[in-house]
mmCIF file of C-alpha atoms in Angstrom:
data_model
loop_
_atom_site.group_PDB
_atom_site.id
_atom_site.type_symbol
_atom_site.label_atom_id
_atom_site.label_comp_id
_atom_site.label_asym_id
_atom_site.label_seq_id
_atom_site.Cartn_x
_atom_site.Cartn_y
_atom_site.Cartn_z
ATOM 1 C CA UNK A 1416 0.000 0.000 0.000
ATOM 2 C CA UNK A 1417 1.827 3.323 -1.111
ATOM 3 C CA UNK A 1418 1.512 6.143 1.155
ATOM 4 C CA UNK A 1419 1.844 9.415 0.682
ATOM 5 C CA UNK A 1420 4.555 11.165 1.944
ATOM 6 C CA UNK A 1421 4.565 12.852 5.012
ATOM 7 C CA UNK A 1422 4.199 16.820 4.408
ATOM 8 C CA UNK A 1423 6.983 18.749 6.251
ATOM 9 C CA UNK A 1424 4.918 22.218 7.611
ATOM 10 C CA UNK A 1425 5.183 24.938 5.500
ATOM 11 C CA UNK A 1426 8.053 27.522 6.459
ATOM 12 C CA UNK A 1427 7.174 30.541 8.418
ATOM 13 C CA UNK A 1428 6.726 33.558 6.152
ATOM 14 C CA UNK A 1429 7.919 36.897 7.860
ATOM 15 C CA UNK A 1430 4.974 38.992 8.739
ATOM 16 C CA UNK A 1431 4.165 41.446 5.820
ATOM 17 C CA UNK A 1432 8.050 41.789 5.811
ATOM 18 C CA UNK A 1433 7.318 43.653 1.876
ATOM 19 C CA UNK A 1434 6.164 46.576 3.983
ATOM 20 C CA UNK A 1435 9.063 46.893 6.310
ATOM 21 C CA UNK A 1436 11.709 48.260 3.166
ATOM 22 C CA UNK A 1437 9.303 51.108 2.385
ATOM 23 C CA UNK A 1438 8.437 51.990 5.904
ATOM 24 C CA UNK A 1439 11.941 52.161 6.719
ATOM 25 C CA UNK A 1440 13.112 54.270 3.785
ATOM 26 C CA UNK A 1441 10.346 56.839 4.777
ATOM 27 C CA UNK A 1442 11.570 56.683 8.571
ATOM 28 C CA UNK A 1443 14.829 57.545 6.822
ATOM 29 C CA UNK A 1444 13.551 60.619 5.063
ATOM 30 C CA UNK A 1445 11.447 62.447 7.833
ATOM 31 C CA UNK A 1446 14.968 61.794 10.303
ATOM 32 C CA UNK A 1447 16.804 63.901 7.396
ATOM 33 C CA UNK A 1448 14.138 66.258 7.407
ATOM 34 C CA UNK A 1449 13.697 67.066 10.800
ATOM 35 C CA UNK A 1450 17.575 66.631 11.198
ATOM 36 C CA UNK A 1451 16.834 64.971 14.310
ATOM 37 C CA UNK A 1452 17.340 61.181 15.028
ATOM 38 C CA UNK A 1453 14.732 58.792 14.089
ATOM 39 C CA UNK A 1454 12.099 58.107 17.388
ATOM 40 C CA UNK A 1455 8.580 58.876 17.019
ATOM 41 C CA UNK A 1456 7.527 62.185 17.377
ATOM 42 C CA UNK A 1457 5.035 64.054 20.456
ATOM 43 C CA UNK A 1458 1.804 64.797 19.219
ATOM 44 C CA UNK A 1459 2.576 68.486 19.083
ATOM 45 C CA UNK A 1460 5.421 68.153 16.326
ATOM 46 C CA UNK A 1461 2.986 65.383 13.824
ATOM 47 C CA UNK A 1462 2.042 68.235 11.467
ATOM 48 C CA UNK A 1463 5.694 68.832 11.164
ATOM 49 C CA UNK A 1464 6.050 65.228 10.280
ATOM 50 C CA UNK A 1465 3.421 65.249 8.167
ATOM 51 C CA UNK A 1466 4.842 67.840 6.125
ATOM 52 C CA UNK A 1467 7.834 66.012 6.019
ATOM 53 C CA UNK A 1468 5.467 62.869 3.984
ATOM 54 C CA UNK A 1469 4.011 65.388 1.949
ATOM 55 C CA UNK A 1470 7.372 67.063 0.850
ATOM 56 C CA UNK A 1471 8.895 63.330 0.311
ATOM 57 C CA UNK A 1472 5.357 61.970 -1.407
ATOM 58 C CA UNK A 1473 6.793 58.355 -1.158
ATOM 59 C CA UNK A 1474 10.056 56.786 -0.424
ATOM 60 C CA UNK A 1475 10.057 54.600 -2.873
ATOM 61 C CA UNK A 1476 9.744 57.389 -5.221
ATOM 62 C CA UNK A 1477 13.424 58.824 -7.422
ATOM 63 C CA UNK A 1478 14.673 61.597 -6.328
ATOM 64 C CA UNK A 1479 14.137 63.396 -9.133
ATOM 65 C CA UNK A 1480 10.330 62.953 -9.049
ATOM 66 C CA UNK A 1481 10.509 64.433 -5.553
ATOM 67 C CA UNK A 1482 11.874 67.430 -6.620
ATOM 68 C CA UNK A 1483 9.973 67.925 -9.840
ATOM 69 C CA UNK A 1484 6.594 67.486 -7.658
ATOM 70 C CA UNK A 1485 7.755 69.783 -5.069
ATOM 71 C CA UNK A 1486 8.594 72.654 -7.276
ATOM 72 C CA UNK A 1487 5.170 72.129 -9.395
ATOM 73 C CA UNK A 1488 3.729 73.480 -5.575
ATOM 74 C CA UNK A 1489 2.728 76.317 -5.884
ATOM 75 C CA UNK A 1490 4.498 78.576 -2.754
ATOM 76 C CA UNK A 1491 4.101 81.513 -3.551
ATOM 77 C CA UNK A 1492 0.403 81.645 -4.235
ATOM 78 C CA UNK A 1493 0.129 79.575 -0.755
ATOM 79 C CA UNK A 1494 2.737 82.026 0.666
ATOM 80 C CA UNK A 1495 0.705 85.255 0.053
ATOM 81 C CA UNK A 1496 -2.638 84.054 1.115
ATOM 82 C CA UNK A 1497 -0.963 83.072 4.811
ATOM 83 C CA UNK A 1498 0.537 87.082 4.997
ATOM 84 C CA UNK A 1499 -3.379 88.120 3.993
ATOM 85 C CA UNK A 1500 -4.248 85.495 7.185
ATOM 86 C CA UNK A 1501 -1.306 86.816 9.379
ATOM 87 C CA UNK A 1502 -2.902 90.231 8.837
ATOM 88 C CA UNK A 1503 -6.422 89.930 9.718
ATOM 89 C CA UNK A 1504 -6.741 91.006 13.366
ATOM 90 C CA UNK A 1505 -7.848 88.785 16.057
ATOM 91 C CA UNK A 1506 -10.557 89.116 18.547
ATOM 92 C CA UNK A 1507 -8.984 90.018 21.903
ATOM 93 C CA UNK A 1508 -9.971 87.200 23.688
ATOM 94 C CA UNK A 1509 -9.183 84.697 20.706
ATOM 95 C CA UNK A 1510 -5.194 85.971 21.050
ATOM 96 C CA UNK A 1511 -3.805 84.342 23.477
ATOM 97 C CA UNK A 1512 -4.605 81.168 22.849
ATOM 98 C CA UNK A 1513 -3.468 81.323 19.580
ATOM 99 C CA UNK A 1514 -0.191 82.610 20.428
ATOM 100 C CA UNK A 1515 -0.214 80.359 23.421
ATOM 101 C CA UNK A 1516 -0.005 77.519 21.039
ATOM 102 C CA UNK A 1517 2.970 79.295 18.892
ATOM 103 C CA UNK A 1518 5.140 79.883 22.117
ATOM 104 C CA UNK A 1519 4.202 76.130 22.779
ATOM 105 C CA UNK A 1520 5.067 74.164 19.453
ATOM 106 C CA UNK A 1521 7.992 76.189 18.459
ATOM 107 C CA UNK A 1522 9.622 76.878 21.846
ATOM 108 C CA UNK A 1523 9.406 81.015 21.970
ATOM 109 C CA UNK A 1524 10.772 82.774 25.478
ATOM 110 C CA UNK A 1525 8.327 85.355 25.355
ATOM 111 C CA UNK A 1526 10.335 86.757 28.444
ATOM 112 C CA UNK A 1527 12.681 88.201 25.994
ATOM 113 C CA UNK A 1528 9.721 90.001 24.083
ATOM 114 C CA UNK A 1529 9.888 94.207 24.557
ATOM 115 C CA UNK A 1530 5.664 93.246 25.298
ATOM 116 C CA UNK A 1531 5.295 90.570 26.632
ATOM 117 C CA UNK A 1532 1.674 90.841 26.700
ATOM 118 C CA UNK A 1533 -0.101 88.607 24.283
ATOM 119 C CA UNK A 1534 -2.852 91.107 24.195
ATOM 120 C CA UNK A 1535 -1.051 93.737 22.984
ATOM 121 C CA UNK A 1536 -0.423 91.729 19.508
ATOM 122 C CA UNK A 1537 -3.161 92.512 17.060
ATOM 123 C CA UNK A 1538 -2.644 89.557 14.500
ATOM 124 C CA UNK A 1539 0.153 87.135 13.881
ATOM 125 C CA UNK A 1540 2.341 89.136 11.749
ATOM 126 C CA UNK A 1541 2.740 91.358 14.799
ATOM 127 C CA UNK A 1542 3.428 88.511 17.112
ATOM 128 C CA UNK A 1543 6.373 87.248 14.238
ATOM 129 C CA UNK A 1544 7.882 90.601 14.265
ATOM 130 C CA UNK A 1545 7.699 90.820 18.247
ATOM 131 C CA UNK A 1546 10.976 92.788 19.082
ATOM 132 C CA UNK A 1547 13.208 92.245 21.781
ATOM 133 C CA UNK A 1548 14.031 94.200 25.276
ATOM 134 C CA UNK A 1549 17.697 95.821 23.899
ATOM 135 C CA UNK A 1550 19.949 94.436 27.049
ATOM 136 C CA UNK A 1551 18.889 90.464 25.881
ATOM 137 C CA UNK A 1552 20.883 90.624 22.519
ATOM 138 C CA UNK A 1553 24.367 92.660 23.304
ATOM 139 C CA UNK A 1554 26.360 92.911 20.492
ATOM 140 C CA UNK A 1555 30.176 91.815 20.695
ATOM 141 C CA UNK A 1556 32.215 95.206 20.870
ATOM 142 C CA UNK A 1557 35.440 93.352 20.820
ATOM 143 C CA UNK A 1558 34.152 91.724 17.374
ATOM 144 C CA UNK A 1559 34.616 93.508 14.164
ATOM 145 C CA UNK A 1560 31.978 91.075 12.713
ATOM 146 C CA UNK A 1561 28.892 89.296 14.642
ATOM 147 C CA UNK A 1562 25.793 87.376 13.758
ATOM 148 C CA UNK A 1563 22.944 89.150 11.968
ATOM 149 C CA UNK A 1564 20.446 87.642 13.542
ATOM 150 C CA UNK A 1565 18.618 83.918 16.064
ATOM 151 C CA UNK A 1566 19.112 81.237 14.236
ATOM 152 C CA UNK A 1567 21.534 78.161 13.927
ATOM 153 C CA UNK A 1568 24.638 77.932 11.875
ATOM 154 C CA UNK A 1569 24.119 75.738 8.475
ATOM 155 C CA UNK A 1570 27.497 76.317 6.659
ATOM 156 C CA UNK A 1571 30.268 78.473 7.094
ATOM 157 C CA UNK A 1572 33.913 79.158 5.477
ATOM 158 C CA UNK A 1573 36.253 79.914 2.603
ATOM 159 C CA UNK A 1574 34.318 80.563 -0.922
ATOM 160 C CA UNK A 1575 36.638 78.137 -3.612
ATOM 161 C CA UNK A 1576 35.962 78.112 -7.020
ATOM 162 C CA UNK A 1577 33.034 80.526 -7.186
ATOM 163 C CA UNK A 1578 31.029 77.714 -5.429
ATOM 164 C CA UNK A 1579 29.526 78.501 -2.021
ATOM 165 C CA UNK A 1580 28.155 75.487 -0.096
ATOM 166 C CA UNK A 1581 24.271 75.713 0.581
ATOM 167 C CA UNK A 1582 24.514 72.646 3.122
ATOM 168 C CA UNK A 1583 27.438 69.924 3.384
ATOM 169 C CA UNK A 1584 28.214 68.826 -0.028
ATOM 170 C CA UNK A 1585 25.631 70.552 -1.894
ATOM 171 C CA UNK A 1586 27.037 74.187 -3.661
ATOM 172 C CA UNK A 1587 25.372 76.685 -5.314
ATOM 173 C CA UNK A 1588 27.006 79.067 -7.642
ATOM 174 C CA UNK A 1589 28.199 82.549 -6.517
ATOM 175 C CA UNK A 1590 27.619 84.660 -9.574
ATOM 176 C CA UNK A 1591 24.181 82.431 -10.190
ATOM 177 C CA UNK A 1592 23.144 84.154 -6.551
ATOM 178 C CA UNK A 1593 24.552 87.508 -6.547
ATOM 179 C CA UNK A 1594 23.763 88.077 -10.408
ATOM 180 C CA UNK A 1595 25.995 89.471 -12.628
ATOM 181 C CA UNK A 1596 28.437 92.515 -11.842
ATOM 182 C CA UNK A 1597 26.822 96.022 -11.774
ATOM 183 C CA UNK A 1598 29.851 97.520 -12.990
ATOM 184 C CA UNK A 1599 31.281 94.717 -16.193
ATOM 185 C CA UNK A 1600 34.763 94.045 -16.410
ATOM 186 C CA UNK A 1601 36.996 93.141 -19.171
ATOM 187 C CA UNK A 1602 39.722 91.318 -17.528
ATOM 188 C CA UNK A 1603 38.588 87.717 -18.285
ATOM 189 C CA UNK A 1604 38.819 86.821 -14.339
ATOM 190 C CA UNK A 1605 36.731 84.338 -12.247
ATOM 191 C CA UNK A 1606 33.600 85.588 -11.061
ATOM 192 C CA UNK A 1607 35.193 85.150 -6.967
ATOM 193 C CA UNK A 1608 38.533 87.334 -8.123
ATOM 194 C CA UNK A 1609 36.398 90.418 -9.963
ATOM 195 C CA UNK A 1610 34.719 90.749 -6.146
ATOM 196 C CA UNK A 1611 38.469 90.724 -4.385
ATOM 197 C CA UNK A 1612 40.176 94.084 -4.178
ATOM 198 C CA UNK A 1613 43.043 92.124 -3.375
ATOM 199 C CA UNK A 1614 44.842 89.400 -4.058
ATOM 200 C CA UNK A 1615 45.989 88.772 -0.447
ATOM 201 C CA UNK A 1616 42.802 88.663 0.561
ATOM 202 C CA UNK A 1617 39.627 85.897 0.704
ATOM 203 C CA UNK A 1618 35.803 85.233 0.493
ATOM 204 C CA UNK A 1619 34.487 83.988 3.250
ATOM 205 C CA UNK A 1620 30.824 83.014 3.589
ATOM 206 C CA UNK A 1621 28.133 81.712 6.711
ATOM 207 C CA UNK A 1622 24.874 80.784 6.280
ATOM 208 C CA UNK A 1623 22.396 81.376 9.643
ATOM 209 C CA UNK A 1624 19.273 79.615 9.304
ATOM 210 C CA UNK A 1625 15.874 81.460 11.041
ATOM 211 C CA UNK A 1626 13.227 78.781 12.771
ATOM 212 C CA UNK A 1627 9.568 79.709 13.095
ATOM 213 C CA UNK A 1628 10.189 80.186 17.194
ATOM 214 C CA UNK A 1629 13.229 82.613 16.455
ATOM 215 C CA UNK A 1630 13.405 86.398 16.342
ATOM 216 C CA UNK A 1631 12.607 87.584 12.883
ATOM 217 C CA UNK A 1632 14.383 90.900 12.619
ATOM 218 C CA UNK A 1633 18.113 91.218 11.067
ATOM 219 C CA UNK A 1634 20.165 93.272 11.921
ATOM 220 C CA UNK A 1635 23.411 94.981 10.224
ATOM 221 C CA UNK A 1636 26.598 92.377 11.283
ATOM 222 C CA UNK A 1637 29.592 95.028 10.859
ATOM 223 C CA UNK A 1638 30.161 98.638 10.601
ATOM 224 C CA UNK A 1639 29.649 99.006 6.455
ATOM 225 C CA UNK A 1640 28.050 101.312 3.519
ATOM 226 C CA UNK A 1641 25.283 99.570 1.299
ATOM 227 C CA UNK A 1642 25.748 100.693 -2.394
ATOM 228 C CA UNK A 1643 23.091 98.326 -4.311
ATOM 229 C CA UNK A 1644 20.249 96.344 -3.406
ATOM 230 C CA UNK A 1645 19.639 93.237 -5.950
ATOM 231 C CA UNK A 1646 15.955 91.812 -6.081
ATOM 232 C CA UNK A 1647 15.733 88.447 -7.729
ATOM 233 C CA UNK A 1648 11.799 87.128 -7.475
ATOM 234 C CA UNK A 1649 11.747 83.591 -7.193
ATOM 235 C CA UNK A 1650 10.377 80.466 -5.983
ATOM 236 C CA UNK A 1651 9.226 80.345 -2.060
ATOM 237 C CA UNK A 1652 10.769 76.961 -1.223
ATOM 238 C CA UNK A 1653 11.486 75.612 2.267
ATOM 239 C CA UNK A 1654 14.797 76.320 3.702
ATOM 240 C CA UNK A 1655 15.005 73.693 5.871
ATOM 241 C CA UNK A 1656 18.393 72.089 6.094
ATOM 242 C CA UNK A 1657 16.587 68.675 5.085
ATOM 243 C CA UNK A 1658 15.295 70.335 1.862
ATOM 244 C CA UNK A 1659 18.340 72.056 1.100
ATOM 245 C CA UNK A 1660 19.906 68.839 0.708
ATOM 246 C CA UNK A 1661 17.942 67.423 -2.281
ATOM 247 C CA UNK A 1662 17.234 71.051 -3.752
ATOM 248 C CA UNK A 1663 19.763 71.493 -5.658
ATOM 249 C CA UNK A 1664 20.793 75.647 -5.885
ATOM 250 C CA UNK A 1665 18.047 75.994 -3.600
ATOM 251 C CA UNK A 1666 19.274 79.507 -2.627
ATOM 252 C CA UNK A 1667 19.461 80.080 -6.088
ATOM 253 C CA UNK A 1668 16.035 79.576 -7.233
ATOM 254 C CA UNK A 1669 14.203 81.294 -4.270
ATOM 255 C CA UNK A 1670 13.122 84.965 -4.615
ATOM 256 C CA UNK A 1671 15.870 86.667 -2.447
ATOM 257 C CA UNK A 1672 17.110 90.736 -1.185
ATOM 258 C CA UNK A 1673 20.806 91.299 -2.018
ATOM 259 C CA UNK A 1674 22.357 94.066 -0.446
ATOM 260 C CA UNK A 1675 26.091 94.515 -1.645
ATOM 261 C CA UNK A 1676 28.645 97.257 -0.295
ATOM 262 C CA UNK A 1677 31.922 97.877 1.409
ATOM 263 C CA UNK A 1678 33.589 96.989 4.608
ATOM 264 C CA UNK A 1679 36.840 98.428 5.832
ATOM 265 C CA UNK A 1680 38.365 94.677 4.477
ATOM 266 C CA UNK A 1681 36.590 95.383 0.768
ATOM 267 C CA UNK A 1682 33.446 93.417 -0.455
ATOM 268 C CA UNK A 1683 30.765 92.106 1.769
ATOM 269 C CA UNK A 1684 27.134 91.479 1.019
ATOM 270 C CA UNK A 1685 24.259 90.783 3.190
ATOM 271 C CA UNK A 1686 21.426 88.317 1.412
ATOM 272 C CA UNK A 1687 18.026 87.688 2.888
ATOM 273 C CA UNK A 1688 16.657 84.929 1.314
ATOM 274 C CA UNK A 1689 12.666 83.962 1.286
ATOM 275 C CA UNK A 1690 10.969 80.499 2.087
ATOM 276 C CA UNK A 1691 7.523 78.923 2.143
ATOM 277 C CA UNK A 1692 5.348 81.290 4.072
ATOM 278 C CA UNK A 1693 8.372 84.495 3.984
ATOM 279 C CA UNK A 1694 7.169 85.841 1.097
ATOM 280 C CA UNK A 1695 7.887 89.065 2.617
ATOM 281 C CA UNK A 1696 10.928 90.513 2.927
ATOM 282 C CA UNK A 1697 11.165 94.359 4.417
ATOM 283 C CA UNK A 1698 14.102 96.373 4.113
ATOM 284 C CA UNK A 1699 13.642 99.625 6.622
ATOM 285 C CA UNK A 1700 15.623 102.130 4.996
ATOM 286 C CA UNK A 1701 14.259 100.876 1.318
ATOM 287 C CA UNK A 1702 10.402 102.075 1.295
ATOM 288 C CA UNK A 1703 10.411 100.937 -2.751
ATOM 289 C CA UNK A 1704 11.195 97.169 -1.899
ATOM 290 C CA UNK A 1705 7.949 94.948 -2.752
ATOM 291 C CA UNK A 1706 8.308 91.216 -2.462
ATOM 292 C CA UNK A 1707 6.041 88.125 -3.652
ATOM 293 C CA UNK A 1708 4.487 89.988 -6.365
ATOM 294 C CA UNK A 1709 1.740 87.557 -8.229
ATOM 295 C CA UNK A 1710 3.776 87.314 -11.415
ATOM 296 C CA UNK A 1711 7.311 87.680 -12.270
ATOM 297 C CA UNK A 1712 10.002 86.969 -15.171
ATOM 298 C CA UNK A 1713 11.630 83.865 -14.115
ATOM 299 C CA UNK A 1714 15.311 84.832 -13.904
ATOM 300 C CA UNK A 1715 14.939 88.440 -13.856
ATOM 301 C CA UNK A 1716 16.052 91.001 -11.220
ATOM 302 C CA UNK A 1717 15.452 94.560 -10.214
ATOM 303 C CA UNK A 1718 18.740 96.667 -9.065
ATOM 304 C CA UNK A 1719 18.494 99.608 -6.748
ATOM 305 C CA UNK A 1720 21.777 101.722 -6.402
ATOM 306 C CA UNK A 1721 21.767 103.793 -3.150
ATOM 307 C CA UNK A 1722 24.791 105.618 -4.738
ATOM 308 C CA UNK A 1723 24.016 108.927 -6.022
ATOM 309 C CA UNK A 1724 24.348 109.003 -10.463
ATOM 310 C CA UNK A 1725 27.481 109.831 -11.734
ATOM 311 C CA UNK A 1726 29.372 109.354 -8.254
ATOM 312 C CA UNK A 1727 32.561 107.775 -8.320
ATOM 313 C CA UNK A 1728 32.384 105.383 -5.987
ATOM 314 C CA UNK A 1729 35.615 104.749 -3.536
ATOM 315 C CA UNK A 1730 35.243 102.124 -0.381
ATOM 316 C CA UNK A 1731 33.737 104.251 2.614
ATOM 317 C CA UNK A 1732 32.091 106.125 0.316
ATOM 318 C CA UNK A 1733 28.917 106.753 -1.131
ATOM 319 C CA UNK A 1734 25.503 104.361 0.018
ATOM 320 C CA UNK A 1735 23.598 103.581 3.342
ATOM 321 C CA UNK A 1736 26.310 103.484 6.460
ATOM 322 C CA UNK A 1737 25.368 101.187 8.788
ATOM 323 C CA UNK A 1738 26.745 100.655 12.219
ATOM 324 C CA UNK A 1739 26.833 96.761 13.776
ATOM 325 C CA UNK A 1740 24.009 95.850 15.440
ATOM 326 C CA UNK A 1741 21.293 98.291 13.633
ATOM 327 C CA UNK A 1742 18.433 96.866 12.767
ATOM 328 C CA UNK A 1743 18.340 96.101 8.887
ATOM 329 C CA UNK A 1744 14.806 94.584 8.005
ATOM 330 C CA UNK A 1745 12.550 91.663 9.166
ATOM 331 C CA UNK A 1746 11.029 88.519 7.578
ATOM 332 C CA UNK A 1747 7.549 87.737 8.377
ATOM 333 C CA UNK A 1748 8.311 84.151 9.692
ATOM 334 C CA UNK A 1749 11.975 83.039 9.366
ATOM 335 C CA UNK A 1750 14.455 82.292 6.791
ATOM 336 C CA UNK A 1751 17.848 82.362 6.305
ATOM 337 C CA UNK A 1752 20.407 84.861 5.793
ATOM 338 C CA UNK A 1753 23.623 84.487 3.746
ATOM 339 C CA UNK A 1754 26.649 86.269 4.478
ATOM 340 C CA UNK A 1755 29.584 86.885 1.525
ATOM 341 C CA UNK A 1756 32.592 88.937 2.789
ATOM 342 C CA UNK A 1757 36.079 89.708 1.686
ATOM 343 C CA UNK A 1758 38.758 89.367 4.338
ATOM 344 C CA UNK A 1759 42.294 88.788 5.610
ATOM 345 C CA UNK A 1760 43.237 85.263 4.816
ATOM 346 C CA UNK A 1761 44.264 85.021 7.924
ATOM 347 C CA UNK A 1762 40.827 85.304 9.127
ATOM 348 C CA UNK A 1763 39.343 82.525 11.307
ATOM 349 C CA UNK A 1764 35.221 81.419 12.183
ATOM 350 C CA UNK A 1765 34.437 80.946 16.287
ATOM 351 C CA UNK A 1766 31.640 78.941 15.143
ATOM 352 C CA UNK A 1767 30.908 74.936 14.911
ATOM 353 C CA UNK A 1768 28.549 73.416 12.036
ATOM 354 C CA UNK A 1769 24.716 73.440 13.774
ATOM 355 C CA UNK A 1770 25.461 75.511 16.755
ATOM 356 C CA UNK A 1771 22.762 78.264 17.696
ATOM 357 C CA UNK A 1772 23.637 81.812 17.612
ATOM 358 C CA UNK A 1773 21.931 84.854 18.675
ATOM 359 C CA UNK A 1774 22.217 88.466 16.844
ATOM 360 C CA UNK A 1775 25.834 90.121 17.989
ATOM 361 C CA UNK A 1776 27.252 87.063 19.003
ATOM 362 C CA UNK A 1777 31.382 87.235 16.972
ATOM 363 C CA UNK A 1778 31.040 85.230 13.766
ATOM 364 C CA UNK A 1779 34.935 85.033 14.060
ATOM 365 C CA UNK A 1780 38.389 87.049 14.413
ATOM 366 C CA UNK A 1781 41.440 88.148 12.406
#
């Protein structure tokens, strides 16, 4: 009598183990995001991480895609209709709950605050632009250069090449963000040399990055005279350090305020650069600035020169002096602010990569 052979049981299959690959990747992609490590997040910081899904659609997704989806978003429509909301006033007894919630989520020490009265803020642009009691933020005296503003430290050091690093291992180009030279040249030089009245000397650059819980005024980082103010409009893209990473040129393709001069060690240039819900950018001494207009020429800039015509301009002379530590202009949420300087080569950064800063803290030392 044949029998049938004995059936050995069937091997364990892992649990769904198909979903763990994508699950992980995306675990992956909201840690880079939120530059943080990987652990789930409190309740009051899961919009954040949703954003983080929406800006990465799907892990499993190229690159590339990413990108080309993000960019299709439209930022700047979505960035004007939340100033319009920021503007509308609030009923009194609405206010501080709202702002309650702010100080909450994004960690704000209202104890700094000049008012620290959440009454006295109308609507949330007001709150953004709170300003500060003037003995919490002393600026360095012994420093001839110091921080323009709150924020943490993204990238910092020697410009090489005419390539300026927008986050570790990612550059942008230097002429591509400060536009072409007011003044052409004919000696075929790189782009870095034509802004170097010196060939001893060096272009240094730092990059402070503005969260939504951090003071949202700039102010002026050295004693120096503003000559020109560069608009570019642009995009409205999140400057998040975890965006900047995949963006390629990111700084680059948002709309952003140059304001080039001269400092006692020859170039230096101040940038404020706009993000997803910054669509405004205010410069206090230029009433004529308008940012986040509804349409724009993609690539185009407008040029103000606060040099008087047919001036011949000389370092130290000429534009708007400004004195360290003045207040320079405000964003309505927070950004990030770019800093291109010519100095000794000698000259060294106090900083580490990351670190937070406050406005007049030294940037560094000769």
């Amino acid at each position: 009598m044949c029998r049938r052979p004995a059936q050995l049981p069937a091997p364990a299959r892992p649990a769904r183990s198909w979903l763990r690959v994508p699950r992980l990747a995306l675990r992956h992609r909201l840690s880079a995001l939120s530059s943080g490590v990987c652990r789930p997040a409190p309740w009051h910081h899961r919009p954040i991480a949703f954003l983080g899904f929406l800006l990465s659609v799907n892990a499993l997704w190229p690159l590339a895609n990413r990108v080309a989806l993000y960019r299709t978003f439209p930022t700047r429509l979505v960035s004007r209709a939340w100033g319009r909301l920021n503007g509308l006033d609030l009923p009194t007894w609405l206010r501080k709950p709202v702002y309650s919630l702010y100080i909450w989520t994004f960690g704000v020490n209202m104890q700094e605050a000049a008012v620290e009265d959440l009454h006295h803020y109308k609507n949330l642009g007001e709150f953004f632009r709170r300003r500060l009691k003037p003995a919490v933020r002393p600026v360095c005296a012994a420093s001839c250069l110091t921080s323009p503003a709150d924020g943490r430290i993204l990238h910092f050091g020697r410009v090489q090449n005419s390539q300026v690093e927008q986050v570790k291992g990612v550059t942008y180009s230097l002429e591509n963000f400060l536009g072409p030279p007011s003044r052409p040249s004919p000696d075929p030089t790189s782009f870095q040399d034509r802004l170097l009245s010196s060939p001893d000397r060096a272009l240094f650059h730092v990059v402070v990055y503005l969260a939504p819980g951090d003071y949202h005024c700039f102010h002026s980082p050295a004693d120096w005279r503003v000559e020109l103010r560069r608009h570019f409009p642009g995009s409205l893209m999140s400057v998040n350090p975890g965006v900047a990473r995949w963006v390629k040129e990111l700084f680059c393709l948002n709309e952003r305020v140059v304001l080039s001069g001269q400092w006692r060690h020859g170039f230096f240039s101040l940038t404020a650069v706009g993000a997803t819900n910054v669509g405004s950018i205010r410069v206090y001494f230029d009433q004529e600035l308008r940012t986040n207009a509804p349409r724009y020429s993609k690539g185009s800039f407008q040029d103000r020169s606060y040099v008087a015509a047919g001036d011949q301009v000389k370092t130290g002379e000429g534009g708007v002096a400004l004195r360290k530590g003045e207040p320079v202009g405000e964003f309505n949420l927070g950004s990030t602010i770019v800093l291109l300087f010519e100095a000794p080569a000698d000259f060294t950064f106090d900083l580490q990569p990351g670190q937070r800063i406050r406005m007049g803290e030294t940037l560094g030392s000769f």
